[in-house]
Short mmCIF file of C-alpha atoms in Angstrom, two decimals:
data_model
loop_
_atom_site.label_atom_id
_atom_site.label_comp_id
_atom_site.label_asym_id
_atom_site.label_seq_id
_atom_site.Cartn_x
_atom_site.Cartn_y
_atom_site.Cartn_z
CA UNK A 1 -23.77 8.72 37.70
CA UNK A 2 -22.29 5.77 39.00
CA UNK A 3 -18.38 5.15 38.83
CA UNK A 4 -18.87 1.89 36.53
CA UNK A 5 -20.93 4.38 34.08
CA UNK A 6 -18.56 7.14 34.16
CA UNK A 7 -16.10 4.79 33.30
CA UNK A 8 -17.70 3.65 30.32
CA UNK A 9 -17.95 7.07 29.41
CA UNK A 10 -14.46 7.90 29.82
CA UNK A 11 -13.61 4.81 28.20
CA UNK A 12 -15.86 5.40 25.19
CA UNK A 13 -14.24 8.69 24.55
CA UNK A 14 -10.92 7.55 24.92
CA UNK A 15 -11.92 4.63 22.03
CA UNK A 16 -13.37 7.05 19.99
CA UNK A 17 -11.79 10.41 20.25
CA UNK A 18 -8.33 9.41 21.20
CA UNK A 19 -8.46 5.93 19.15
CA UNK A 20 -7.14 3.94 22.52
CA UNK A 21 -6.93 0.05 21.52
CA UNK A 22 -8.77 -2.21 24.54
CA UNK A 23 -8.17 0.35 27.36
CA UNK A 24 -7.72 -1.51 30.87
CA UNK A 25 -8.54 0.84 33.77
CA UNK A 26 -4.95 0.67 35.21
CA UNK A 27 -3.26 1.22 31.66
CA UNK A 28 -0.25 3.80 31.82
CA UNK A 29 -1.77 5.94 29.62
CA UNK A 30 1.27 7.37 27.96
CA UNK A 31 3.35 4.07 28.10
CA UNK A 32 0.50 2.18 26.87
CA UNK A 33 -1.75 4.26 24.60
CA UNK A 34 0.82 7.27 23.60
CA UNK A 35 -1.24 9.63 25.38
CA UNK A 36 0.67 13.09 25.72
CA UNK A 37 0.08 16.92 27.08
CA UNK A 38 -1.80 17.72 24.14
CA UNK A 39 -4.08 14.74 24.67
CA UNK A 40 -4.27 16.09 28.28
CA UNK A 41 -5.69 19.19 27.46
CA UNK A 42 -8.21 17.85 24.82
CA UNK A 43 -9.36 15.65 27.32
CA UNK A 44 -10.05 18.10 29.97
CA UNK A 45 -12.05 20.13 27.65
CA UNK A 46 -14.36 16.96 26.91
CA UNK A 47 -14.21 16.57 30.77
CA UNK A 48 -15.87 19.80 31.33
CA UNK A 49 -18.67 18.67 28.93
CA UNK A 50 -19.55 15.79 30.61
CA UNK A 51 -19.52 17.60 34.03
CA UNK A 52 -21.59 20.42 32.68
CA UNK A 53 -19.03 23.02 34.45
CA UNK A 54 -15.50 24.66 33.81
CA UNK A 55 -12.29 23.74 35.46
CA UNK A 56 -10.50 26.54 36.94
CA UNK A 57 -7.05 27.08 35.73
CA UNK A 58 -5.74 25.58 39.24
CA UNK A 59 -8.02 22.59 38.77
CA UNK A 60 -6.89 21.63 35.31
CA UNK A 61 -3.26 21.82 36.61
CA UNK A 62 -4.06 19.08 39.34
CA UNK A 63 -5.29 17.05 36.47
CA UNK A 64 -1.26 16.86 35.01
CA UNK A 65 -0.35 14.06 37.64
CA UNK A 66 -3.08 11.52 35.91
CA UNK A 67 -1.64 8.68 34.94
CA UNK A 68 -4.24 5.63 34.27
CA UNK A 69 -7.87 5.79 33.51
CA UNK A 70 -8.73 4.91 37.41
CA UNK A 71 -6.95 8.62 38.18
CA UNK A 72 -9.08 10.35 35.44
CA UNK A 73 -11.97 8.67 37.33
CA UNK A 74 -10.88 9.95 40.70
CA UNK A 75 -10.24 13.15 39.38
CA UNK A 76 -13.55 13.90 38.00
CA UNK A 77 -15.18 12.52 40.95
CA UNK A 78 -13.20 14.76 43.15
CA UNK A 79 -14.35 18.20 40.83
CA UNK A 80 -17.98 16.82 41.22
CA UNK A 81 -17.48 16.68 44.84
CA UNK A 82 -16.12 19.96 45.10
CA UNK A 83 -18.75 21.39 43.12
CA UNK A 84 -21.33 19.38 45.00
CA UNK A 85 -19.96 20.74 48.57
CA UNK A 86 -20.09 24.41 46.85
CA UNK A 87 -24.08 24.27 46.20
CA UNK A 88 -26.19 25.20 49.09
CA UNK B 1 32.02 26.84 0.23
CA UNK B 2 29.71 26.37 -2.81
CA UNK B 3 28.34 22.94 -3.48
CA UNK B 4 26.09 21.54 -6.40
CA UNK B 5 22.87 20.96 -5.45
CA UNK B 6 20.54 17.88 -6.83
CA UNK B 7 17.17 17.43 -6.94
CA UNK B 8 16.65 13.95 -6.20
CA UNK B 9 12.91 13.17 -5.84
CA UNK B 10 9.65 14.91 -6.14
CA UNK B 11 6.05 14.49 -5.41
CA UNK B 12 3.08 16.85 -6.12
CA UNK B 13 -0.92 16.85 -5.56
CA UNK B 14 -2.45 19.29 -7.86
CA UNK B 15 -5.78 19.70 -9.34
CA UNK B 16 -4.69 17.74 -12.47
CA UNK B 17 -3.57 14.67 -10.47
CA UNK B 18 -1.01 13.07 -7.75
CA UNK B 19 1.94 11.93 -8.88
CA UNK B 20 4.12 11.69 -12.40
CA UNK B 21 1.86 9.45 -14.20
CA UNK B 22 -1.36 11.03 -14.00
CA UNK B 23 0.17 14.76 -13.89
CA UNK B 24 2.19 13.70 -17.30
CA UNK B 25 -1.36 12.62 -18.67
CA UNK B 26 -3.13 15.63 -17.93
CA UNK B 27 -0.26 17.83 -19.31
CA UNK B 28 -0.33 15.72 -22.48
CA UNK B 29 -4.18 15.60 -22.84
CA UNK B 30 -4.88 19.36 -21.82
CA UNK B 31 -6.96 18.23 -18.88
CA UNK B 32 -8.06 21.19 -16.80
CA UNK B 33 -8.08 20.77 -13.10
CA UNK B 34 -10.43 23.78 -12.49
CA UNK B 35 -14.26 22.90 -11.28
CA UNK B 36 -17.04 24.97 -9.91
CA UNK B 37 -16.97 26.58 -6.76
CA UNK B 38 -17.93 24.57 -3.97
CA UNK B 39 -20.61 26.13 -1.42
CA UNK B 40 -19.20 26.88 2.12
CA UNK B 41 -22.14 27.93 3.60
CA UNK B 42 -20.49 31.33 4.33
CA UNK B 43 -18.68 33.37 1.62
CA UNK B 44 -19.66 31.67 -1.89
CA UNK B 45 -23.01 33.37 -2.18
CA UNK B 46 -21.19 36.97 -2.23
CA UNK B 47 -18.23 35.55 -4.38
CA UNK B 48 -18.54 36.68 -8.17
CA UNK B 49 -15.75 34.16 -9.12
CA UNK B 50 -17.35 30.59 -9.38
CA UNK B 51 -14.26 28.38 -10.33
CA UNK B 52 -11.20 26.66 -8.24
CA UNK B 53 -8.56 24.43 -9.31
CA UNK B 54 -9.68 21.41 -7.26
CA UNK B 55 -8.02 18.40 -6.00
CA UNK B 56 -11.31 16.27 -6.66
CA UNK B 57 -9.94 12.79 -6.07
CA UNK B 58 -9.43 10.94 -2.85
CA UNK B 59 -6.02 10.85 -1.30
CA UNK B 60 -4.94 8.11 0.75
CA UNK B 61 -3.70 9.76 3.66
CA UNK B 62 -2.66 6.92 6.17
CA UNK B 63 -1.48 9.06 9.63
CA UNK B 64 -1.70 7.62 12.72
CA UNK B 65 -3.63 9.88 15.22
CA UNK B 66 -0.57 11.00 17.05
CA UNK B 67 0.03 12.81 14.09
CA UNK B 68 -3.13 13.66 12.80
CA UNK B 69 -3.98 15.42 16.02
CA UNK B 70 -1.66 18.29 15.02
CA UNK B 71 -2.83 18.72 11.64
CA UNK B 72 -4.91 20.55 9.46
CA UNK B 73 -5.71 20.06 5.46
CA UNK B 74 -2.87 21.45 4.80
CA UNK B 75 -0.49 19.40 6.78
CA UNK B 76 -2.03 16.68 5.40
CA UNK B 77 -1.05 17.40 2.13
CA UNK B 78 2.46 18.60 3.24
CA UNK B 79 2.90 15.30 4.83
CA UNK B 80 1.73 13.36 2.05
CA UNK B 81 4.31 14.55 -0.59
CA UNK B 82 7.11 15.10 2.01
CA UNK B 83 6.53 11.33 3.09
CA UNK B 84 6.56 10.29 -0.73
CA UNK B 85 9.79 12.03 -1.50
CA UNK B 86 11.33 10.49 1.54
CA UNK B 87 10.34 6.79 0.87
CA UNK B 88 11.29 7.63 -2.65
CA UNK B 89 14.97 9.09 -1.53
CA UNK B 90 15.87 5.72 0.31
CA UNK B 91 17.45 7.51 2.97
CA UNK B 92 17.87 6.15 6.16
CA UNK B 93 16.36 7.34 9.70
CA UNK B 94 19.92 7.81 10.85
CA UNK B 95 20.66 10.57 8.28
CA UNK B 96 17.13 11.84 8.27
CA UNK B 97 17.55 12.55 11.94
CA UNK B 98 21.13 13.47 12.06
CA UNK B 99 20.48 17.26 11.82
CA UNK B 100 21.75 17.24 8.16
CA UNK B 101 18.69 16.98 6.68
CA UNK B 102 16.42 19.88 7.29
CA UNK B 103 12.84 21.50 6.11
CA UNK B 104 11.84 24.41 3.66
CA UNK B 105 8.25 24.17 3.58
CA UNK B 106 5.46 26.84 3.46
CA UNK B 107 1.82 27.74 3.05
CA UNK B 108 0.25 31.11 2.45
CA UNK B 109 -1.43 31.34 6.26
CA UNK B 110 -1.40 27.90 7.48
CA UNK B 111 -4.84 26.35 7.71
CA UNK B 112 -7.68 28.53 7.26
CA UNK B 113 -10.03 25.63 7.33
CA UNK B 114 -9.05 25.25 11.03
CA UNK B 115 -9.02 29.09 11.46
CA UNK B 116 -12.60 29.23 10.43
CA UNK B 117 -13.55 26.77 12.82
CA UNK B 118 -11.63 28.70 15.41
CA UNK B 119 -14.00 31.86 14.70
CA UNK B 120 -16.94 29.77 14.18
CA UNK B 121 -16.59 28.40 17.81
CA UNK B 122 -15.57 31.70 19.42
CA UNK B 123 -18.53 33.64 17.63
CA UNK B 124 -21.35 30.84 18.04
CA UNK B 125 -20.33 29.86 21.57
CA UNK B 126 -19.07 32.57 23.39
CA UNK B 127 -21.30 32.11 26.01
CA UNK B 128 -21.45 28.72 26.48
CA UNK B 129 -18.75 28.68 29.29
CA UNK B 130 -16.50 25.82 28.09
CA UNK B 131 -13.24 26.09 26.61
CA UNK B 132 -14.59 24.54 23.01
CA UNK B 133 -11.62 26.13 21.05
CA UNK B 134 -9.31 22.80 20.74
CA UNK B 135 -5.67 22.74 22.17
CA UNK B 136 -4.13 21.89 19.07
CA UNK B 137 -6.15 24.13 16.89
CA UNK B 138 -3.21 26.84 16.81
CA UNK B 139 -0.51 23.86 16.00
CA UNK B 140 -3.25 22.99 13.34
CA UNK B 141 -3.50 26.16 11.88
CA UNK B 142 -0.11 28.24 12.45
CA UNK B 143 1.64 29.57 9.67
CA UNK B 144 4.41 27.08 9.87
CA UNK B 145 1.91 23.76 10.56
CA UNK B 146 3.31 22.19 7.14
CA UNK B 147 6.97 22.55 8.16
CA UNK B 148 7.08 21.72 11.76
CA UNK B 149 4.35 18.87 10.92
CA UNK B 150 6.60 16.93 8.51
CA UNK B 151 9.56 17.63 11.12
CA UNK B 152 7.52 16.06 13.81
CA UNK B 153 6.51 12.84 11.36
CA UNK B 154 9.37 11.89 10.24
CA UNK B 155 11.77 13.05 12.97
CA UNK B 156 14.13 15.70 11.22
CA UNK B 157 16.13 17.61 13.70
CA UNK B 158 17.86 19.97 10.90
CA UNK B 159 17.04 23.44 10.41
CA UNK B 160 13.29 24.68 9.51
CA UNK B 161 12.73 27.45 7.19
CA UNK B 162 8.76 28.05 7.02
CA UNK B 163 8.25 30.74 3.99
CA UNK B 164 5.05 32.30 4.04
CA UNK B 165 4.99 34.79 1.07
CA UNK B 166 1.82 33.83 -0.71
CA UNK B 167 2.31 33.03 -4.22
CA UNK B 168 6.62 32.82 -3.89
CA UNK B 169 5.96 30.47 -0.65
CA UNK B 170 6.92 27.46 -2.63
CA UNK B 171 9.47 28.67 -4.79
CA UNK B 172 11.27 30.85 -1.92
CA UNK B 173 11.21 27.38 -0.03
CA UNK B 174 13.41 25.54 -2.84
CA UNK B 175 15.59 28.36 -3.02
CA UNK B 176 16.31 29.07 0.29
CA UNK B 177 16.71 25.22 0.74
CA UNK B 178 19.30 25.20 -2.10
CA UNK B 179 21.49 28.09 -0.84
CA UNK B 180 21.47 26.25 2.62
CA UNK B 181 23.03 23.09 0.66
CA UNK B 182 25.11 25.15 -1.65
CA UNK B 183 26.92 26.81 1.46
CA UNK B 184 27.30 23.71 3.59
CA UNK B 185 24.39 24.26 6.30
CA UNK B 186 22.98 21.31 5.31
CA UNK B 187 23.48 18.14 3.11
CA UNK B 188 19.60 17.71 2.37
CA UNK B 189 16.46 19.76 2.16
CA UNK B 190 12.98 18.90 2.15
CA UNK B 191 11.46 21.79 0.29
CA UNK B 192 8.09 22.82 -0.99
CA UNK B 193 4.75 24.26 -0.07
CA UNK B 194 1.06 23.28 0.36
CA UNK B 195 -2.38 25.17 0.50
CA UNK B 196 -5.35 23.80 0.85
CA UNK B 197 -9.15 24.59 -0.20
CA UNK B 198 -9.95 27.95 0.71
CA UNK B 199 -12.81 30.49 -0.05
CA UNK B 200 -11.37 33.21 1.71
CA UNK B 201 -8.49 33.37 -0.72
CA UNK B 202 -10.98 33.55 -3.49
CA UNK B 203 -12.83 36.52 -1.76
CA UNK B 204 -9.64 38.23 -1.18
CA UNK B 205 -8.66 38.20 -5.11
CA UNK B 206 -12.49 38.77 -5.60
CA UNK B 207 -12.51 41.83 -3.93
CA UNK B 208 -9.29 43.16 -5.84
CA UNK B 209 -11.14 42.08 -9.04
CA UNK B 210 -8.82 39.83 -10.06
CA UNK B 211 -10.56 36.41 -10.34
CA UNK B 212 -11.88 34.90 -13.46
CA UNK B 213 -15.57 35.65 -13.79
CA UNK B 214 -16.64 35.38 -17.20
CA UNK B 215 -16.58 31.45 -17.24
CA UNK B 216 -18.08 30.37 -14.55
CA UNK B 217 -20.25 28.30 -16.46
CA UNK B 218 -17.22 26.51 -18.05
CA UNK B 219 -14.89 26.42 -15.39
CA UNK B 220 -12.06 24.27 -17.75
CA UNK B 221 -11.83 27.45 -19.87
CA UNK B 222 -10.03 29.61 -17.59
CA UNK B 223 -7.68 30.87 -16.25
CA UNK B 224 -6.17 31.92 -19.61
CA UNK B 225 -2.88 32.88 -19.54
CA UNK B 226 -1.74 35.20 -22.00
CA UNK B 227 -4.51 34.73 -23.64
CA UNK B 228 -6.58 37.84 -25.21
CA UNK B 229 -9.90 36.90 -23.52
CA UNK B 230 -8.34 36.45 -20.02
CA UNK B 231 -9.88 37.63 -17.19
CA UNK B 232 -8.37 37.07 -14.12
CA UNK B 233 -6.61 34.28 -11.95
CA UNK B 234 -8.38 31.02 -10.61
CA UNK B 235 -7.55 30.12 -6.84
CA UNK B 236 -6.52 26.51 -6.48
CA UNK B 237 -5.00 23.81 -4.13
CA UNK B 238 -2.33 21.65 -4.08
CA UNK B 239 1.20 20.42 -2.48
CA UNK B 240 4.65 19.82 -4.04
CA UNK B 241 7.74 18.85 -1.94
CA UNK B 242 11.27 18.41 -3.67
CA UNK B 243 14.10 16.60 -2.01
CA UNK B 244 17.27 18.30 -2.43
CA UNK B 245 20.91 17.02 -1.43
CA UNK B 246 24.34 18.01 -1.89
CA UNK B 247 25.24 16.67 -5.57
CA UNK B 248 28.58 15.16 -4.56
CA UNK B 249 26.76 12.99 -1.52
CA UNK B 250 24.00 12.20 -3.90
CA UNK B 251 25.98 11.14 -6.41
CA UNK B 252 28.17 8.50 -3.87
CA UNK B 253 25.16 6.93 -2.63
CA UNK B 254 23.68 6.36 -6.14
CA UNK B 255 20.74 8.44 -5.81
CA UNK B 256 19.00 9.47 -9.01
CA UNK B 257 19.71 12.84 -10.25
CA UNK B 258 16.61 14.09 -11.81
CA UNK B 259 17.65 17.41 -12.17
CA UNK B 260 20.46 20.17 -10.63
CA UNK B 261 19.40 23.38 -9.05
CA UNK B 262 21.67 25.73 -11.11
CA UNK B 263 20.36 29.33 -9.34
CA UNK B 264 18.12 31.19 -7.36
CA UNK B 265 17.01 34.86 -7.28
CA UNK B 266 14.88 36.40 -4.83
CA UNK B 267 14.03 40.34 -4.85
CA UNK B 268 11.74 42.69 -3.49
CA UNK B 269 9.98 45.76 -5.68
CA UNK B 270 10.51 47.77 -2.88
CA UNK B 271 7.31 49.61 -3.19
CA UNK B 272 3.63 48.62 -4.50
CA UNK B 273 2.37 45.57 -2.71
CA UNK B 274 0.11 44.25 -5.29
CA UNK B 275 0.95 46.06 -8.85
CA UNK B 276 3.55 43.64 -10.79
CA UNK B 277 6.69 45.74 -11.62
CA UNK B 278 8.65 45.36 -14.79
CA UNK B 279 12.22 46.89 -13.18
CA UNK B 280 11.63 44.20 -10.28
CA UNK B 281 11.07 41.34 -12.36
CA UNK B 282 13.48 42.14 -15.07
CA UNK B 283 16.12 42.38 -12.38
CA UNK B 284 15.06 38.93 -10.80
CA UNK B 285 15.19 37.05 -14.16
CA UNK B 286 18.63 38.51 -14.91
CA UNK B 287 19.86 37.76 -11.59
CA UNK B 288 18.75 34.21 -11.36
CA UNK B 289 20.83 33.92 -14.62
CA UNK B 290 23.95 35.53 -13.12
CA UNK B 291 23.53 33.23 -9.98
CA UNK B 292 23.38 30.29 -12.39
CA UNK B 293 26.36 31.33 -14.64
CA UNK B 294 24.19 30.96 -17.44
CA UNK B 295 23.65 33.10 -20.78
CA UNK B 296 19.80 33.69 -21.84
CA UNK B 297 20.49 31.66 -24.79
CA UNK B 298 21.29 28.35 -22.85
CA UNK B 299 17.59 28.56 -21.04
CA UNK B 300 15.23 25.96 -23.35
CA UNK B 301 12.08 26.93 -21.19
CA UNK B 302 10.22 29.19 -18.79
CA UNK B 303 7.73 28.31 -16.78
CA UNK B 304 5.89 31.67 -16.63
CA UNK B 305 3.93 32.82 -13.19
CA UNK B 306 1.11 33.96 -15.69
CA UNK B 307 -1.94 34.25 -13.33
CA UNK B 308 -3.88 35.25 -16.19
CA UNK B 309 -4.38 38.45 -14.70
CA UNK B 310 -4.38 41.59 -17.60
CA UNK B 311 -1.43 43.34 -16.12
CA UNK B 312 0.84 40.67 -14.59
CA UNK B 313 0.98 38.20 -17.55
CA UNK B 314 1.95 41.45 -19.89
CA UNK B 315 4.40 42.81 -17.57
CA UNK B 316 5.88 39.32 -17.19
CA UNK B 317 6.13 38.87 -21.14
CA UNK B 318 7.88 42.25 -21.39
CA UNK B 319 10.45 41.44 -18.89
CA UNK B 320 11.24 38.06 -20.54
CA UNK B 321 11.73 39.90 -23.62
CA UNK B 322 14.10 42.37 -22.20
CA UNK B 323 16.04 39.43 -20.66
CA UNK B 324 15.73 37.10 -23.32
CA UNK B 325 15.64 39.16 -26.34
CA UNK B 326 14.60 37.86 -29.82
CA UNK B 327 15.52 34.18 -29.21
CA UNK B 328 12.83 33.72 -26.27
CA UNK B 329 12.70 30.30 -24.86
CA UNK B 330 9.54 28.74 -25.14
CA UNK B 331 7.22 29.93 -22.45
CA UNK B 332 3.98 28.12 -21.11
CA UNK B 333 1.90 29.04 -17.96
CA UNK B 334 1.03 25.87 -16.21
CA UNK B 335 -1.87 27.71 -14.03
CA UNK B 336 -3.78 27.15 -17.25
CA UNK B 337 -4.01 23.58 -16.16
CA UNK B 338 -3.89 23.83 -12.32
CA UNK B 339 -5.33 27.26 -11.69
CA UNK B 340 -3.39 28.98 -9.10
CA UNK B 341 -2.33 26.89 -6.43
CA UNK B 342 -1.07 29.96 -4.53
CA UNK B 343 1.97 29.27 -2.13
CA UNK B 344 2.48 25.59 -3.74
CA UNK B 345 2.49 27.16 -7.54
CA UNK B 346 6.34 27.40 -7.47
CA UNK B 347 7.08 23.83 -6.05
CA UNK B 348 4.05 22.38 -8.37
CA UNK B 349 5.12 24.54 -11.47
CA UNK B 350 8.62 23.05 -10.94
CA UNK B 351 7.67 19.18 -10.63
CA UNK B 352 5.37 19.97 -13.71
CA UNK B 353 8.48 21.00 -15.98
CA UNK B 354 10.80 18.50 -14.31
CA UNK B 355 7.89 15.66 -15.41
CA UNK B 356 8.14 17.34 -18.80
CA UNK B 357 11.93 17.16 -18.95
CA UNK B 358 11.80 13.72 -17.96
CA UNK B 359 9.16 12.74 -20.67
CA UNK B 360 10.37 14.85 -23.46
CA UNK B 361 7.48 16.99 -24.09
CA UNK B 362 6.51 20.56 -23.75
CA UNK B 363 2.67 21.47 -22.82
CA UNK B 364 1.15 24.49 -24.08
CA UNK B 365 -0.44 27.20 -22.15
CA UNK B 366 -3.67 25.79 -21.30
CA UNK B 367 -6.65 28.05 -23.18
CA UNK B 368 -4.18 30.11 -24.69
CA UNK B 369 -6.24 30.56 -27.84
CA UNK B 370 -5.43 34.03 -29.06
CA UNK B 371 -2.18 35.80 -27.67
CA UNK B 372 -2.95 39.01 -26.16
CA UNK B 373 -0.78 41.29 -28.32
CA UNK B 374 1.07 42.63 -25.46
CA UNK B 375 1.89 39.37 -24.45
CA UNK B 376 3.21 38.67 -28.03
CA UNK B 377 6.61 39.16 -27.88
CA UNK B 378 7.81 36.07 -26.23
CA UNK B 379 7.78 32.63 -27.71
CA UNK B 380 4.50 30.68 -26.74
CA UNK B 381 4.66 26.90 -26.51
CA UNK B 382 2.48 26.19 -29.42
CA UNK B 383 1.31 23.05 -29.15
CA UNK B 384 1.71 19.76 -26.76
CA UNK B 385 5.09 18.81 -28.63
CA UNK B 386 8.59 16.87 -28.11
CA UNK B 387 11.33 18.72 -26.72
CA UNK B 388 14.36 17.94 -25.16
CA UNK B 389 14.63 20.59 -22.62
CA UNK B 390 18.06 21.03 -20.78
CA UNK B 391 17.58 24.07 -18.61
CA UNK B 392 14.32 25.27 -17.47
CA UNK B 393 13.41 28.59 -15.67
CA UNK B 394 10.57 28.62 -12.98
CA UNK B 395 9.07 32.53 -12.12
CA UNK B 396 6.93 33.59 -9.34
CA UNK B 397 5.52 36.26 -7.92
CA UNK B 398 3.97 37.28 -5.06
CA UNK B 399 1.62 40.11 -3.20
CA UNK B 400 4.14 41.98 -1.43
CA UNK B 401 6.60 42.66 -4.43
CA UNK B 402 8.18 39.22 -3.92
CA UNK B 403 10.03 38.09 -6.98
CA UNK B 404 11.65 34.67 -7.25
CA UNK B 405 13.17 32.67 -10.36
CA UNK B 406 14.70 29.40 -10.06
CA UNK B 407 16.86 27.60 -12.71
CA UNK B 408 17.21 23.95 -12.83
CA UNK B 409 19.10 21.54 -15.53
CA UNK B 410 17.79 18.11 -16.53
CA UNK B 411 19.73 15.26 -14.60
CA UNK B 412 21.87 12.28 -15.81
CA UNK B 413 19.06 10.11 -14.74
CA UNK B 414 15.99 12.01 -15.68
CA UNK B 415 15.17 9.83 -18.48
#
């Protein structure tokens, strides 16, 4: 999945499930869209389904520094690369 | 400190309507809110009772997602009626968030719909490897979900009392809220209870042979409180909220005094968890009168708990007769209209009683056609009739042996 495709998927989730209005990649999630820690946990569950694998507790805690949609995309790509490297 | 406590706003969602106009109309026209039990794809085929006190009309919930995400169906009901009483009250946000307004609100067991979804996920997707149980499912289903979704939505910072005593959940909430104001701990309280559509509760009572089964083809003919042909309770859903305020403060700010809470009693039978207890109920009714400094002769109307079980109605009638003697006030079992709205029943029945006081009438027990001789020692409201009810008792009893009685007096602005 390209970054553009990933962005489209994430934005679709944010619009449909989190009722974001006109999200932009660098919007501050909390300040602009009222995204809170409960939402972050819900989003992580959706990211797990998107990726097709479970995140570890440590990986989930790393997601707590996410502030923008671009941060979400970076995070997903990092998790994906970690799994790709771990796969022989 | 001992202060008078006023009821200044109420709202109810019931199987016979939402809001004063619809509910009064149903009470006056003898409309039943009992409908066929809806198939849930899980339990209903195994349940003998096929009736439910159903809220079968659309409710215009309009909650933003930031609130909805922690709310199950029961919290939707609770926040709707709590929002109604706050809107009607005219209280400003400074007061609402001052810590002087609290919430006493409950439900039988949170949101069984959400709990059922959790278990469904758990058992069906155990091996999927993903955390399919939502992060907020606990917040949506927990036993105090109604109370804290109300505080969250309206930025209420006072004390929280989350009652959870089955059928006395709502009456306890109002009673404990009354005491919080009376003794100066809070200046105002939003009190009430809610319960959502739930077949699990029907199954529980069905197992205990306590549910009505003989009128499955004619749901509107059951429950039948005090009637010779009564055959058990009908589980229902709904919500009720009342705003209680320190009487003097409410008068000062020009709030309408719909009623005054005069007294409250709450006891336990100290023994059996299911069987009604004549001694315990009688003591509760007497204690409430004492708390309100009333004599039995001063009470005009009793809203009986009267679930339409064989033993429960008979014991309650005996208790009323023991306390009120030959001059029993008019007695109605309002569950004849709504079914047993579980945790919400105390709040809903107080609100229905208040509406009848305001409109100047009394509704009889729906479906009471032939009084059971074991329930005949009290004065049943004979028909829908004009009545200037000044003081009323609202009686509720619950599994676990919990008994409550609230006494209210019609307010100066009740019409």
